[in-house]
mmCIF file of C-alpha atoms (C1' of nucleotides) in Angstrom:
data_model
loop_
_atom_site.group_PDB
_atom_site.id
_atom_site.type_symbol
_atom_site.label_atom_id
_atom_site.label_comp_id
_atom_site.label_asym_id
_atom_site.label_seq_id
_atom_site.Cartn_x
_atom_site.Cartn_y
_atom_site.Cartn_z
ATOM 1 C CA MET L 1 2.053 17.098 -6.207
ATOM 2 C CA VAL L 2 5.510 15.770 -4.779
ATOM 3 C CA ALA L 3 4.814 15.445 -1.262
ATOM 4 C CA GLU L 4 1.467 13.912 -1.897
ATOM 5 C CA LYS L 5 3.048 10.790 -2.647
ATOM 6 C CA VAL L 6 3.238 9.542 0.749
ATOM 7 C CA PHE L 7 -0.370 9.647 1.061
ATOM 8 C CA THR L 8 -1.114 7.691 -2.274
ATOM 9 C CA GLN L 9 0.463 4.755 -0.187
ATOM 10 C CA LEU L 10 -1.313 5.750 3.094
ATOM 11 C CA ARG L 11 -4.506 5.414 1.569
ATOM 12 C CA ARG L 12 -4.106 1.887 0.240
ATOM 13 C CA GLY L 13 -6.560 0.027 2.636
ATOM 14 C CA THR L 14 -8.307 2.571 4.310
ATOM 15 C CA LEU L 15 -9.903 4.562 1.374
ATOM 16 C CA GLU L 16 -12.239 1.844 0.551
ATOM 17 C CA PHE L 17 -13.630 1.745 4.068
ATOM 18 C CA CYS L 18 -13.559 5.777 4.203
ATOM 19 C CA VAL L 19 -16.122 5.616 1.091
ATOM 20 C CA LEU L 20 -18.115 3.011 3.301
ATOM 21 C CA ALA L 21 -17.996 5.073 6.139
ATOM 22 C CA LEU L 22 -19.386 8.157 3.880
ATOM 23 C CA LEU L 23 -22.194 5.874 2.762
ATOM 24 C CA GLN L 24 -23.588 4.986 6.155
ATOM 25 C CA GLY L 25 -27.199 6.230 6.562
ATOM 26 C CA GLU L 26 -26.843 8.514 3.326
ATOM 27 C CA PRO L 27 -26.685 6.984 -0.053
ATOM 28 C CA ARG L 28 -24.431 8.973 -2.108
ATOM 29 C CA TYR L 29 -23.149 9.136 -5.879
ATOM 30 C CA GLY L 30 -19.731 8.845 -7.051
ATOM 31 C CA PHE L 31 -18.746 12.385 -7.870
ATOM 32 C CA GLU L 32 -19.957 13.527 -4.624
ATOM 33 C CA LEU L 33 -17.765 11.312 -3.111
ATOM 34 C CA VAL L 34 -14.790 12.719 -4.577
ATOM 35 C CA LYS L 35 -15.610 15.858 -3.475
ATOM 36 C CA ALA L 36 -16.441 15.045 0.244
ATOM 37 C CA LEU L 37 -12.936 13.007 0.152
ATOM 38 C CA GLY L 38 -11.264 15.960 -1.312
ATOM 39 C CA GLU L 39 -12.418 18.336 1.700
ATOM 40 C CA VAL L 40 -10.524 15.996 3.805
ATOM 41 C CA ASP L 41 -6.695 16.225 4.505
ATOM 42 C CA GLY L 42 -4.889 13.375 3.293
ATOM 43 C CA LEU L 43 -7.799 11.670 1.135
ATOM 44 C CA VAL L 44 -8.106 13.684 -1.949
ATOM 45 C CA THR L 45 -8.565 11.337 -5.004
ATOM 46 C CA THR L 46 -10.229 11.376 -8.194
ATOM 47 C CA GLU L 47 -12.833 9.624 -10.125
ATOM 48 C CA GLY L 48 -10.715 7.355 -11.847
ATOM 49 C CA THR L 49 -9.939 6.396 -8.232
ATOM 50 C CA ILE L 50 -13.367 6.017 -6.935
ATOM 51 C CA TYR L 51 -14.976 4.114 -9.979
ATOM 52 C CA PRO L 52 -13.148 0.935 -9.975
ATOM 53 C CA LEU L 53 -13.155 1.151 -6.036
ATOM 54 C CA LEU L 54 -17.018 1.423 -5.950
ATOM 55 C CA ALA L 55 -17.028 -1.523 -8.484
ATOM 56 C CA ARG L 56 -15.330 -3.574 -6.295
ATOM 57 C CA LEU L 57 -17.646 -2.939 -3.472
ATOM 58 C CA ARG L 58 -20.522 -3.500 -5.214
ATOM 59 C CA ARG L 59 -18.874 -7.265 -6.436
ATOM 60 C CA GLU L 60 -18.158 -7.788 -2.835
ATOM 61 C CA GLY L 61 -21.888 -7.342 -1.891
ATOM 62 C CA LEU L 62 -20.857 -4.228 0.432
ATOM 63 C CA VAL L 63 -22.697 -1.552 -1.358
ATOM 64 C CA GLU L 64 -25.972 -1.595 -3.550
ATOM 65 C CA THR L 65 -26.787 1.085 -6.330
ATOM 66 C CA SER L 66 -29.585 3.085 -7.804
ATOM 67 C CA TRP L 67 -30.049 5.263 -10.445
ATOM 68 C CA ARG L 68 -31.834 8.810 -9.799
ATOM 69 C CA GLU L 69 -32.788 11.728 -11.988
ATOM 70 C CA SER L 70 -30.710 14.646 -11.284
ATOM 71 C CA GLU L 71 -32.274 18.135 -11.568
ATOM 72 C CA SER L 72 -29.422 19.729 -12.920
ATOM 73 C CA GLY L 73 -27.019 17.214 -15.445
ATOM 74 C CA PRO L 74 -27.289 13.762 -16.254
ATOM 75 C CA PRO L 75 -28.976 10.754 -13.987
ATOM 76 C CA ARG L 76 -26.698 9.786 -10.945
ATOM 77 C CA ARG L 77 -25.840 6.396 -9.544
ATOM 78 C CA TYR L 78 -26.590 6.320 -5.968
ATOM 79 C CA TYR L 79 -24.546 3.803 -3.664
ATOM 80 C CA THR L 80 -25.896 2.656 -0.503
ATOM 81 C CA SER L 81 -24.062 0.569 2.266
ATOM 82 C CA THR L 82 -25.402 -2.798 2.999
ATOM 83 C CA ALA L 83 -25.570 -4.616 6.221
ATOM 84 C CA GLU L 84 -22.489 -6.450 4.827
ATOM 85 C CA GLY L 85 -20.923 -3.392 4.249
ATOM 86 C CA SER L 86 -21.393 -2.024 7.828
ATOM 87 C CA GLN L 87 -20.317 -4.927 9.497
ATOM 88 C CA ALA L 88 -16.983 -4.793 7.421
ATOM 89 C CA LEU L 89 -16.622 -1.238 8.464
ATOM 90 C CA ALA L 90 -16.831 -2.344 11.994
ATOM 91 C CA ALA L 91 -14.646 -4.901 11.767
ATOM 92 C CA PHE L 92 -12.159 -2.667 9.794
ATOM 93 C CA THR L 93 -12.297 0.295 12.365
ATOM 94 C CA ALA L 94 -11.022 -2.202 15.083
ATOM 95 C CA ASP L 95 -8.193 -3.300 13.183
ATOM 96 C CA TRP L 96 -7.196 0.120 12.024
ATOM 97 C CA GLN L 97 -7.163 1.326 15.521
ATOM 98 C CA ARG L 98 -4.958 -1.842 16.390
ATOM 99 C CA PHE L 99 -2.551 -0.943 13.456
ATOM 100 C CA CYS L 100 -2.559 2.858 14.652
ATOM 101 C CA ALA L 101 -1.561 2.234 17.968
ATOM 102 C CA SER L 102 1.360 -0.360 17.088
ATOM 103 C CA VAL L 103 2.554 2.509 14.429
ATOM 104 C CA ASP L 104 2.395 5.285 17.082
ATOM 105 C CA ALA L 105 4.322 3.283 19.506
ATOM 106 C CA ILE L 106 7.163 2.893 17.010
ATOM 107 C CA LEU L 107 7.165 6.168 15.661
ATOM 108 C CA GLU L 108 7.347 7.544 19.401
ATOM 109 C CA ARG L 109 10.114 4.967 20.242
ATOM 110 C CA GLY L 110 11.938 6.227 17.084
ATOM 111 C CA ARG L 111 11.690 9.861 18.606
ATOM 112 C CA ARG L 112 13.220 8.794 21.884
ATOM 113 C CA GLY L 113 16.107 6.908 20.387
ATOM 114 C CA MET U 1 -4.075 -15.645 7.576
ATOM 115 C CA VAL U 2 -7.303 -14.353 6.057
ATOM 116 C CA ALA U 3 -8.154 -11.367 8.435
ATOM 117 C CA GLU U 4 -4.484 -10.202 7.988
ATOM 118 C CA LYS U 5 -4.685 -9.296 4.283
ATOM 119 C CA VAL U 6 -6.150 -5.789 5.640
ATOM 120 C CA PHE U 7 -2.888 -5.270 7.424
ATOM 121 C CA THR U 8 -0.837 -6.262 4.094
ATOM 122 C CA GLN U 9 -2.651 -2.891 2.596
ATOM 123 C CA LEU U 10 -2.439 -0.832 5.907
ATOM 124 C CA ARG U 11 1.448 -1.536 5.860
ATOM 125 C CA ARG U 12 2.085 0.101 2.714
ATOM 126 C CA GLY U 13 3.671 3.557 2.879
ATOM 127 C CA THR U 14 4.192 2.945 6.919
ATOM 128 C CA LEU U 15 6.490 -0.196 6.935
ATOM 129 C CA GLU U 16 9.379 1.866 5.233
ATOM 130 C CA PHE U 17 9.238 4.533 7.906
ATOM 131 C CA CYS U 18 8.600 1.754 10.786
ATOM 132 C CA VAL U 19 12.092 0.452 10.005
ATOM 133 C CA LEU U 20 13.714 3.935 9.891
ATOM 134 C CA ALA U 21 12.584 4.524 13.158
ATOM 135 C CA LEU U 22 13.755 1.394 14.840
ATOM 136 C CA LEU U 23 17.255 2.504 13.274
ATOM 137 C CA GLN U 24 17.269 5.914 15.158
ATOM 138 C CA GLY U 25 20.208 6.092 17.159
ATOM 139 C CA GLU U 26 20.692 1.991 17.122
ATOM 140 C CA PRO U 27 22.173 0.033 13.972
ATOM 141 C CA ARG U 28 20.504 -3.111 13.238
ATOM 142 C CA TYR U 29 20.802 -5.886 10.694
ATOM 143 C CA GLY U 30 17.915 -7.135 8.394
ATOM 144 C CA PHE U 31 17.270 -10.266 10.254
ATOM 145 C CA GLU U 32 17.035 -8.415 13.498
ATOM 146 C CA LEU U 33 14.371 -5.986 12.138
ATOM 147 C CA VAL U 34 12.259 -8.751 10.793
ATOM 148 C CA LYS U 35 12.393 -10.242 14.546
ATOM 149 C CA ALA U 36 11.565 -6.750 15.862
ATOM 150 C CA LEU U 37 8.726 -5.994 13.295
ATOM 151 C CA GLY U 38 7.001 -9.381 14.214
ATOM 152 C CA GLU U 39 6.587 -8.510 17.771
ATOM 153 C CA VAL U 40 4.455 -5.818 16.856
ATOM 154 C CA ASP U 41 0.693 -6.254 16.244
ATOM 155 C CA GLY U 42 0.367 -5.872 12.454
ATOM 156 C CA LEU U 43 3.521 -5.143 11.189
ATOM 157 C CA VAL U 44 4.860 -8.939 11.171
ATOM 158 C CA THR U 45 6.744 -9.429 7.857
ATOM 159 C CA THR U 46 9.211 -11.172 6.191
ATOM 160 C CA GLU U 47 13.095 -11.322 4.815
ATOM 161 C CA GLY U 48 11.701 -10.883 1.274
ATOM 162 C CA THR U 49 9.981 -7.650 2.067
ATOM 163 C CA ILE U 50 12.557 -6.331 4.554
ATOM 164 C CA TYR U 51 15.865 -6.707 1.752
ATOM 165 C CA PRO U 52 14.216 -4.900 -1.153
ATOM 166 C CA LEU U 53 12.777 -1.763 1.274
ATOM 167 C CA LEU U 54 16.272 -1.636 2.861
ATOM 168 C CA ALA U 55 17.821 -1.436 -0.768
ATOM 169 C CA ARG U 56 15.448 1.239 -1.514
ATOM 170 C CA LEU U 57 16.328 3.096 1.571
ATOM 171 C CA ARG U 58 19.928 2.817 0.689
ATOM 172 C CA ARG U 59 19.045 4.193 -2.852
ATOM 173 C CA GLU U 60 17.744 7.199 -1.431
ATOM 174 C CA GLY U 61 20.489 7.875 0.857
ATOM 175 C CA LEU U 62 18.122 7.485 4.023
ATOM 176 C CA VAL U 63 20.136 4.530 5.460
ATOM 177 C CA GLU U 64 24.181 3.844 5.569
ATOM 178 C CA THR U 65 25.704 0.256 5.829
ATOM 179 C CA SER U 66 28.505 -1.523 7.226
ATOM 180 C CA TRP U 67 29.472 -4.964 7.617
ATOM 181 C CA ARG U 68 30.201 -6.328 11.115
ATOM 182 C CA GLU U 69 31.330 -10.049 12.280
ATOM 183 C CA SER U 70 28.916 -11.730 13.865
ATOM 184 C CA GLU U 71 30.459 -14.232 17.008
ATOM 185 C CA SER U 72 27.579 -16.819 16.090
ATOM 186 C CA GLY U 73 27.021 -17.050 12.312
ATOM 187 C CA PRO U 74 27.682 -15.189 9.050
ATOM 188 C CA PRO U 75 28.448 -11.362 8.678
ATOM 189 C CA ARG U 76 26.102 -9.090 9.086
ATOM 190 C CA ARG U 77 25.092 -5.840 7.334
ATOM 191 C CA TYR U 78 24.217 -3.242 9.733
ATOM 192 C CA TYR U 79 21.892 -0.294 8.565
ATOM 193 C CA THR U 80 22.412 3.236 10.086
ATOM 194 C CA SER U 81 19.839 6.253 9.550
ATOM 195 C CA THR U 82 21.434 9.240 8.122
ATOM 196 C CA ALA U 83 20.333 12.357 9.122
ATOM 197 C CA GLU U 84 18.590 12.701 6.198
ATOM 198 C CA GLY U 85 16.715 9.252 7.139
ATOM 199 C CA SER U 86 15.792 11.127 10.257
ATOM 200 C CA GLN U 87 14.542 14.010 8.665
ATOM 201 C CA ALA U 88 12.326 11.905 6.428
ATOM 202 C CA LEU U 89 11.106 10.090 9.615
ATOM 203 C CA ALA U 90 9.842 13.433 11.164
ATOM 204 C CA ALA U 91 8.312 14.550 8.007
ATOM 205 C CA PHE U 92 6.287 11.403 7.683
ATOM 206 C CA THR U 93 5.494 11.473 11.584
ATOM 207 C CA ALA U 94 3.770 14.778 10.776
ATOM 208 C CA ASP U 95 2.172 13.099 7.826
ATOM 209 C CA TRP U 96 0.750 10.198 9.382
ATOM 210 C CA GLN U 97 -0.772 11.932 12.114
ATOM 211 C CA ARG U 98 -2.438 14.171 10.139
ATOM 212 C CA PHE U 99 -3.924 11.145 8.280
ATOM 213 C CA CYS U 100 -4.433 9.581 11.124
ATOM 214 C CA ALA U 101 -6.891 11.835 12.675
ATOM 215 C CA SER U 102 -8.627 12.419 9.111
ATOM 216 C CA VAL U 103 -9.379 8.710 8.815
ATOM 217 C CA ASP U 104 -10.674 8.474 12.335
ATOM 218 C CA ALA U 105 -12.926 11.374 11.730
ATOM 219 C CA ILE U 106 -14.575 9.947 8.906
ATOM 220 C CA LEU U 107 -14.961 6.465 10.400
ATOM 221 C CA GLU U 108 -16.537 8.454 13.653
ATOM 222 C CA ARG U 109 -18.739 10.077 11.011
ATOM 223 C CA GLY U 110 -19.766 6.752 9.948
ATOM 224 C CA ARG U 111 -20.547 5.410 13.040
ATOM 225 C CA ARG U 112 -22.935 8.014 13.854
ATOM 226 C CA GLY U 113 -24.731 7.993 10.620
ATOM 227 C "C1'" DC K 1 -24.543 26.118 -32.089
ATOM 228 C "C1'" DT K 2 -20.764 25.671 -29.613
ATOM 229 C "C1'" DC K 3 -18.104 25.465 -25.375
ATOM 230 C "C1'" DC K 4 -17.678 23.698 -20.788
ATOM 231 C "C1'" DG K 5 -18.765 21.575 -16.458
ATOM 232 C "C1'" DC K 6 -20.919 17.433 -14.632
ATOM 233 C "C1'" DT K 7 -21.514 12.252 -14.305
ATOM 234 C "C1'" DA K 8 -20.402 7.876 -15.033
ATOM 235 C "C1'" DC K 9 -16.964 4.275 -16.761
ATOM 236 C "C1'" DC K 10 -12.411 1.894 -18.707
ATOM 237 C "C1'" DA K 11 -7.476 0.740 -20.028
ATOM 238 C "C1'" DT K 12 -3.252 0.614 -18.530
ATOM 239 C "C1'" DG K 13 0.769 1.234 -15.812
ATOM 240 C "C1'" DC K 14 3.147 1.638 -11.286
ATOM 241 C "C1'" DG K 15 4.775 0.788 -6.709
ATOM 242 C "C1'" DA K 16 5.158 -1.438 -2.566
ATOM 243 C "C1'" DC K 17 4.495 -5.654 -0.359
ATOM 244 C "C1'" DA K 18 4.073 -11.161 -0.082
ATOM 245 C "C1'" DC K 19 5.599 -15.509 -1.193
ATOM 246 C "C1'" DA K 20 9.347 -18.757 -2.005
ATOM 247 C "C1'" DA K 21 13.456 -20.097 -3.433
ATOM 248 C "C1'" DG K 22 18.238 -20.184 -3.854
ATOM 249 C "C1'" DG K 23 22.967 -19.131 -1.600
ATOM 250 C "C1'" DT K 24 26.639 -18.721 1.481
ATOM 251 C "C1'" DA K 25 29.116 -18.670 5.735
ATOM 252 C "C1'" DC K 26 29.409 -19.997 10.502
ATOM 253 C "C1'" DC K 27 28.697 -23.202 14.318
ATOM 254 C "C1'" DT K 28 27.704 -27.580 16.582
ATOM 255 C "C1'" DG K 29 27.814 -32.594 17.457
ATOM 256 C "C1'" DT K 30 29.923 -36.633 17.136
ATOM 257 C "C1'" DA Z 1 36.700 -33.524 9.929
ATOM 258 C "C1'" DC Z 2 32.279 -33.856 8.265
ATOM 259 C "C1'" DA Z 3 27.296 -33.413 8.186
ATOM 260 C "C1'" DG Z 4 23.294 -30.730 9.328
ATOM 261 C "C1'" DG Z 5 21.344 -27.104 10.983
ATOM 262 C "C1'" DT Z 6 20.874 -22.046 11.603
ATOM 263 C "C1'" DA Z 7 21.886 -17.408 10.714
ATOM 264 C "C1'" DC Z 8 21.602 -14.138 7.168
ATOM 265 C "C1'" DC Z 9 21.839 -11.942 2.712
ATOM 266 C "C1'" DT Z 10 19.627 -11.793 -2.609
ATOM 267 C "C1'" DT Z 11 16.824 -12.787 -5.945
ATOM 268 C "C1'" DG Z 12 12.612 -13.508 -9.012
ATOM 269 C "C1'" DT Z 13 7.591 -13.628 -9.342
ATOM 270 C "C1'" DG Z 14 3.072 -12.645 -8.028
ATOM 271 C "C1'" DT Z 15 -0.897 -9.337 -6.271
ATOM 272 C "C1'" DC Z 16 -3.484 -5.926 -5.395
ATOM 273 C "C1'" DG Z 17 -4.947 -1.299 -5.032
ATOM 274 C "C1'" DC Z 18 -4.382 3.372 -6.506
ATOM 275 C "C1'" DA Z 19 -3.023 7.014 -9.968
ATOM 276 C "C1'" DT Z 20 -3.129 8.669 -14.876
ATOM 277 C "C1'" DG Z 21 -5.386 9.672 -18.848
ATOM 278 C "C1'" DG Z 22 -8.978 8.882 -21.841
ATOM 279 C "C1'" DT Z 23 -14.063 8.208 -23.762
ATOM 280 C "C1'" DA Z 24 -18.861 9.327 -23.960
ATOM 281 C "C1'" DG Z 25 -23.072 11.293 -23.139
ATOM 282 C "C1'" DC Z 26 -25.925 15.187 -21.096
ATOM 283 C "C1'" DG Z 27 -27.194 19.762 -19.974
ATOM 284 C "C1'" DG Z 28 -26.820 24.543 -19.466
ATOM 285 C "C1'" DA Z 29 -24.249 29.214 -20.465
ATOM 286 C "C1'" DG Z 30 -22.702 32.430 -23.682
#
DNA sequence: CTCCGCTACCATGCGACACAAGGTACCTGT
DNA sequence: ACAGGTACCTTGTGTCGCATGGTAGCGGAG
């Protein structure tokens, strides 16, 4: 709970697109996303983070939603990526790789210095 | 100026340690750091960001400072990484690599889906 | 029937970076 | 020696995304 604080900052800006990536070709609902992200190192989060994020994606037209009945529990709101969402994801992926390369270079320089 | 907004978020949490990396083995002053970061893709920033950041690092004991005369201009406050700073940098580097690997994996999955 | 897990959602707060202005010291040209 | 420009540091305000904690409803297990 203490060392994890670093990841809270690192997640900024990336979490949004990680969600978008998880929605590619496969509709998912909120709680499912929390569990999926929880299995990935450094991306653990909670519903309180995911739902505002999903609402934002919806406002921006990057995802669409639809209700479906569940066999065990309350109905679920499924989120699907729009074409615009996939496009935004692709653009981010390029930016992300550039950014990673820059940071890696600096950290590497620091290790030598 | 529009697409750069993504990087603003990505910088969060990493900028601090990029500065720390630049200080390894080589004392630098604030303005110099701004220029050095400005040459790196995605890490461009301004004094208004750097100085509060440096103040934070100093409060946390990760850097030390000392004034030195300049041959051309006002005196400069030089920042040096402490042993604690180098240690924190090493810890972050490990976290960063874990995080990158996670994000890369998710983005990759999204491209296939 | 009651408790607990699942599911969705909202209100509030914090932390880190951006933007912009202000201030002081030094140098240079004339 | 004075004016203006540059180097350098500082401070205040704004923005935005994630965290924390809480509400509410449904359904199954004990």
